[in-house]
PDB file of C-alpha atoms in Angstrom:
ATOM      1  CA  MET A   1     -54.540 -12.421  -4.474  1.00 65.00           C
ATOM      2  CA  ALA A   2     -52.048 -12.766  -7.274  1.00 71.00           C
ATOM      3  CA  LYS A   3     -50.410 -16.130  -7.689  1.00 76.00           C
ATOM      4  CA  ILE A   4     -46.579 -16.008  -7.748  1.00 75.00           C
ATOM      5  CA  GLN A   5     -45.119 -18.175 -10.467  1.00 78.00           C
ATOM      6  CA  ALA A   6     -42.071 -20.235  -9.525  1.00 74.00           C
ATOM      7  CA  ARG A   7     -38.941 -19.702 -11.579  1.00 81.00           C
ATOM      8  CA  GLY A   8     -35.922 -21.923 -12.057  1.00 82.00           C
ATOM      9  CA  PHE A   9     -35.203 -25.538 -12.849  1.00 84.00           C
ATOM     10  CA  THR A  10     -36.572 -28.634 -11.248  1.00 90.00           C
ATOM     11  CA  LEU A  11     -34.304 -31.288  -9.827  1.00 93.00           C
ATOM     12  CA  VAL A  12     -35.301 -33.674 -12.629  1.00 94.00           C
ATOM     13  CA  GLU A  13     -34.283 -31.145 -15.291  1.00 94.00           C
ATOM     14  CA  LEU A  14     -30.921 -30.614 -13.607  1.00 95.00           C
ATOM     15  CA  MET A  15     -30.321 -34.376 -13.336  1.00 96.00           C
ATOM     16  CA  ILE A  16     -31.110 -34.830 -17.041  1.00 97.00           C
ATOM     17  CA  ALA A  17     -28.637 -32.065 -17.943  1.00 97.00           C
ATOM     18  CA  VAL A  18     -25.942 -33.635 -15.731  1.00 97.00           C
ATOM     19  CA  ALA A  19     -26.588 -37.061 -17.294  1.00 98.00           C
ATOM     20  CA  ILE A  20     -26.231 -35.634 -20.810  1.00 98.00           C
ATOM     21  CA  VAL A  21     -22.949 -33.920 -19.901  1.00 97.00           C
ATOM     22  CA  ALA A  22     -21.657 -37.148 -18.313  1.00 97.00           C
ATOM     23  CA  ILE A  23     -22.501 -39.176 -21.427  1.00 97.00           C
ATOM     24  CA  LEU A  24     -20.777 -36.646 -23.691  1.00 96.00           C
ATOM     25  CA  ALA A  25     -17.708 -36.596 -21.429  1.00 95.00           C
ATOM     26  CA  GLY A  26     -17.609 -40.406 -21.412  1.00 96.00           C
ATOM     27  CA  ILE A  27     -17.556 -40.419 -25.196  1.00 95.00           C
ATOM     28  CA  ALA A  28     -15.032 -37.585 -25.593  1.00 96.00           C
ATOM     29  CA  TYR A  29     -12.489 -38.541 -22.908  1.00 95.00           C
ATOM     30  CA  PRO A  30     -11.014 -41.652 -24.615  1.00 94.00           C
ATOM     31  CA  SER A  31     -10.500 -39.661 -27.813  1.00 94.00           C
ATOM     32  CA  TYR A  32      -8.795 -36.926 -25.823  1.00 95.00           C
ATOM     33  CA  VAL A  33      -6.459 -39.435 -24.145  1.00 92.00           C
ATOM     34  CA  ASN A  34      -5.601 -41.023 -27.516  1.00 93.00           C
ATOM     35  CA  GLN A  35      -4.847 -37.598 -28.969  1.00 94.00           C
ATOM     36  CA  LEU A  36      -2.541 -36.785 -26.048  1.00 91.00           C
ATOM     37  CA  GLN A  37      -0.682 -40.066 -26.478  1.00 91.00           C
ATOM     38  CA  SER A  38      -0.368 -39.477 -30.208  1.00 92.00           C
ATOM     39  CA  SER A  39       1.041 -35.969 -29.734  1.00 91.00           C
ATOM     40  CA  ARG A  40       3.532 -37.211 -27.119  1.00 88.00           C
ATOM     41  CA  ARG A  41       4.584 -39.970 -29.513  1.00 91.00           C
ATOM     42  CA  ALA A  42       5.169 -37.350 -32.222  1.00 92.00           C
ATOM     43  CA  GLU A  43       7.349 -35.400 -29.771  1.00 88.00           C
ATOM     44  CA  GLY A  44       9.311 -38.579 -29.002  1.00 88.00           C
ATOM     45  CA  GLN A  45       9.763 -39.331 -32.694  1.00 92.00           C
ATOM     46  CA  ALA A  46      10.948 -35.783 -33.369  1.00 92.00           C
ATOM     47  CA  LEU A  47      13.433 -36.010 -30.502  1.00 90.00           C
ATOM     48  CA  VAL A  48      14.815 -39.325 -31.772  1.00 93.00           C
ATOM     49  CA  MET A  49      15.211 -37.828 -35.259  1.00 95.00           C
ATOM     50  CA  GLU A  50      16.921 -34.757 -33.777  1.00 94.00           C
ATOM     51  CA  ILE A  51      19.358 -36.910 -31.807  1.00 94.00           C
ATOM     52  CA  MET A  52      20.056 -39.051 -34.880  1.00 96.00           C
ATOM     53  CA  ALA A  53      20.915 -35.886 -36.828  1.00 96.00           C
ATOM     54  CA  ALA A  54      23.289 -34.915 -34.002  1.00 95.00           C
ATOM     55  CA  GLN A  55      24.794 -38.430 -34.154  1.00 96.00           C
ATOM     56  CA  GLU A  56      25.417 -38.018 -37.887  1.00 96.00           C
ATOM     57  CA  ARG A  57      27.112 -34.651 -37.308  1.00 96.00           C
ATOM     58  CA  TYR A  58      29.246 -36.269 -34.587  1.00 95.00           C
ATOM     59  CA  TYR A  59      30.099 -39.136 -36.957  1.00 96.00           C
ATOM     60  CA  SER A  60      31.208 -36.753 -39.704  1.00 95.00           C
ATOM     61  CA  SER A  61      33.686 -35.138 -37.291  1.00 95.00           C
ATOM     62  CA  ASN A  62      34.876 -38.204 -35.333  1.00 94.00           C
ATOM     63  CA  ASN A  63      34.359 -41.147 -37.717  1.00 94.00           C
ATOM     64  CA  THR A  64      32.345 -42.957 -35.036  1.00 94.00           C
ATOM     65  CA  TYR A  65      29.003 -42.631 -33.287  1.00 95.00           C
ATOM     66  CA  THR A  66      28.705 -42.075 -29.544  1.00 93.00           C
ATOM     67  CA  SER A  67      26.634 -43.842 -26.915  1.00 90.00           C
ATOM     68  CA  ASP A  68      27.154 -40.876 -24.574  1.00 90.00           C
ATOM     69  CA  LEU A  69      24.363 -38.443 -25.446  1.00 89.00           C
ATOM     70  CA  ALA A  70      26.013 -35.765 -23.281  1.00 87.00           C
ATOM     71  CA  GLN A  71      28.690 -35.480 -25.979  1.00 90.00           C
ATOM     72  CA  LEU A  72      25.890 -34.405 -28.311  1.00 90.00           C
ATOM     73  CA  GLY A  73      24.742 -31.722 -25.883  1.00 86.00           C
ATOM     74  CA  TYR A  74      21.801 -33.547 -24.302  1.00 84.00           C
ATOM     75  CA  THR A  75      21.158 -33.629 -20.555  1.00 76.00           C
ATOM     76  CA  LEU A  76      21.399 -37.048 -18.981  1.00 63.00           C
ATOM     77  CA  VAL A  77      19.427 -38.576 -16.157  1.00 56.00           C
ATOM     78  CA  SER A  78      21.167 -41.691 -14.800  1.00 46.00           C
ATOM     79  CA  GLY A  79      22.849 -42.465 -18.098  1.00 48.00           C
ATOM     80  CA  ASN A  80      19.759 -41.998 -20.257  1.00 53.00           C
ATOM     81  CA  LEU A  81      18.248 -38.946 -21.855  1.00 56.00           C
ATOM     82  CA  ASP A  82      15.048 -37.995 -20.076  1.00 57.00           C
ATOM     83  CA  PRO A  83      13.417 -35.229 -22.146  1.00 54.00           C
ATOM     84  CA  ASP A  84      11.560 -32.313 -20.561  1.00 55.00           C
ATOM     85  CA  GLY A  85       8.222 -34.053 -20.084  1.00 57.00           C
ATOM     86  CA  GLY A  86       9.810 -37.371 -19.220  1.00 75.00           C
ATOM     87  CA  TRP A  87       7.552 -39.274 -21.624  1.00 85.00           C
ATOM     88  CA  TYR A  88      10.444 -41.229 -23.162  1.00 88.00           C
ATOM     89  CA  ARG A  89      13.818 -42.428 -21.921  1.00 87.00           C
ATOM     90  CA  ILE A  90      16.298 -42.380 -24.786  1.00 90.00           C
ATOM     91  CA  THR A  91      19.419 -44.522 -25.023  1.00 90.00           C
ATOM     92  CA  ALA A  92      22.083 -44.957 -27.696  1.00 92.00           C
ATOM     93  CA  ALA A  93      24.001 -48.174 -28.346  1.00 93.00           C
ATOM     94  CA  ALA A  94      25.710 -50.044 -31.150  1.00 94.00           C
ATOM     95  CA  CYS A  95      23.410 -51.890 -33.562  1.00 92.00           C
ATOM     96  CA  GLY A  96      23.335 -55.579 -32.685  1.00 85.00           C
ATOM     97  CA  THR A  97      26.772 -57.050 -33.380  1.00 86.00           C
ATOM     98  CA  ALA A  98      28.001 -54.047 -35.389  1.00 86.00           C
ATOM     99  CA  ALA A  99      30.644 -51.778 -33.899  1.00 88.00           C
ATOM    100  CA  LEU A 100      29.667 -48.303 -32.727  1.00 87.00           C
ATOM    101  CA  ASN A 101      31.732 -46.780 -35.533  1.00 88.00           C
ATOM    102  CA  ALA A 102      29.539 -48.627 -38.065  1.00 91.00           C
ATOM    103  CA  CYS A 103      26.009 -48.206 -36.711  1.00 95.00           C
ATOM    104  CA  VAL A 104      24.178 -46.602 -33.786  1.00 96.00           C
ATOM    105  CA  ASN A 105      20.729 -47.555 -32.510  1.00 96.00           C
ATOM    106  CA  LEU A 106      18.566 -45.018 -30.647  1.00 95.00           C
ATOM    107  CA  SER A 107      15.797 -46.389 -28.434  1.00 94.00           C
ATOM    108  CA  ALA A 108      13.033 -44.276 -26.911  1.00 92.00           C
ATOM    109  CA  THR A 109      11.197 -46.253 -24.224  1.00 91.00           C
ATOM    110  CA  GLY A 110       7.827 -44.913 -23.108  1.00 89.00           C
ATOM    111  CA  GLN A 111       7.440 -43.745 -19.496  1.00 87.00           C
ATOM    112  CA  GLY A 112       4.546 -42.502 -17.413  1.00 84.00           C
ATOM    113  CA  ALA A 113       1.440 -42.102 -19.552  1.00 84.00           C
ATOM    114  CA  GLN A 114       3.409 -43.382 -22.571  1.00 88.00           C
ATOM    115  CA  VAL A 115       4.468 -46.685 -20.990  1.00 88.00           C
ATOM    116  CA  ASP A 116       1.869 -48.578 -23.074  1.00 88.00           C
ATOM    117  CA  ASP A 117       3.358 -47.053 -26.225  1.00 87.00           C
ATOM    118  CA  GLY A 118       6.338 -49.395 -26.107  1.00 88.00           C
ATOM    119  CA  THR A 119       9.732 -48.532 -27.576  1.00 93.00           C
ATOM    120  CA  LEU A 120      10.539 -46.450 -30.637  1.00 93.00           C
ATOM    121  CA  THR A 121      13.846 -47.353 -32.255  1.00 95.00           C
ATOM    122  CA  LEU A 122      15.809 -45.823 -35.100  1.00 96.00           C
ATOM    123  CA  ASN A 123      19.269 -46.782 -36.275  1.00 95.00           C
ATOM    124  CA  SER A 124      21.769 -44.999 -38.477  1.00 94.00           C
ATOM    125  CA  ARG A 125      20.785 -47.277 -41.372  1.00 93.00           C
ATOM    126  CA  GLY A 126      17.315 -45.695 -41.283  1.00 92.00           C
ATOM    127  CA  GLU A 127      15.555 -48.781 -39.911  1.00 94.00           C
ATOM    128  CA  LYS A 128      12.640 -47.998 -37.584  1.00 95.00           C
ATOM    129  CA  THR A 129      10.621 -50.162 -35.219  1.00 93.00           C
ATOM    130  CA  GLY A 130       7.753 -49.300 -32.916  1.00 89.00           C
ATOM    131  CA  HIS A 131       4.912 -46.847 -33.532  1.00 84.00           C
ATOM    132  CA  TRP A 132       6.316 -44.660 -36.290  1.00 81.00           C
TER     133      TRP A 132
END
């Protein structure tokens, strides 16, 4: 009688393969999350720069900045700009004690997965705070 040889993987071999995949995933996942946060931050920074450019165009026509981002053509959600992904809520206000016709401050506050990122700020003087 001919002996039939078993084919396939043993349970131990499968468990070792699963353990290796789990270890690799555990190492890769934090890097992936950091990369996502970094790319969202770059999107937020680009949006703040875009809005500041729109503010400067508005200033050249009206001799003042605006705190109403709808006047610049941006959609508002309860008074604040909430970009497509909703990662940042952007507001515009006068800089400290300066009048709005002298200086505008844009603030992008992290939301959702970006809440730990804090607030990015840029004013019309070119001063930046936050994770630039």
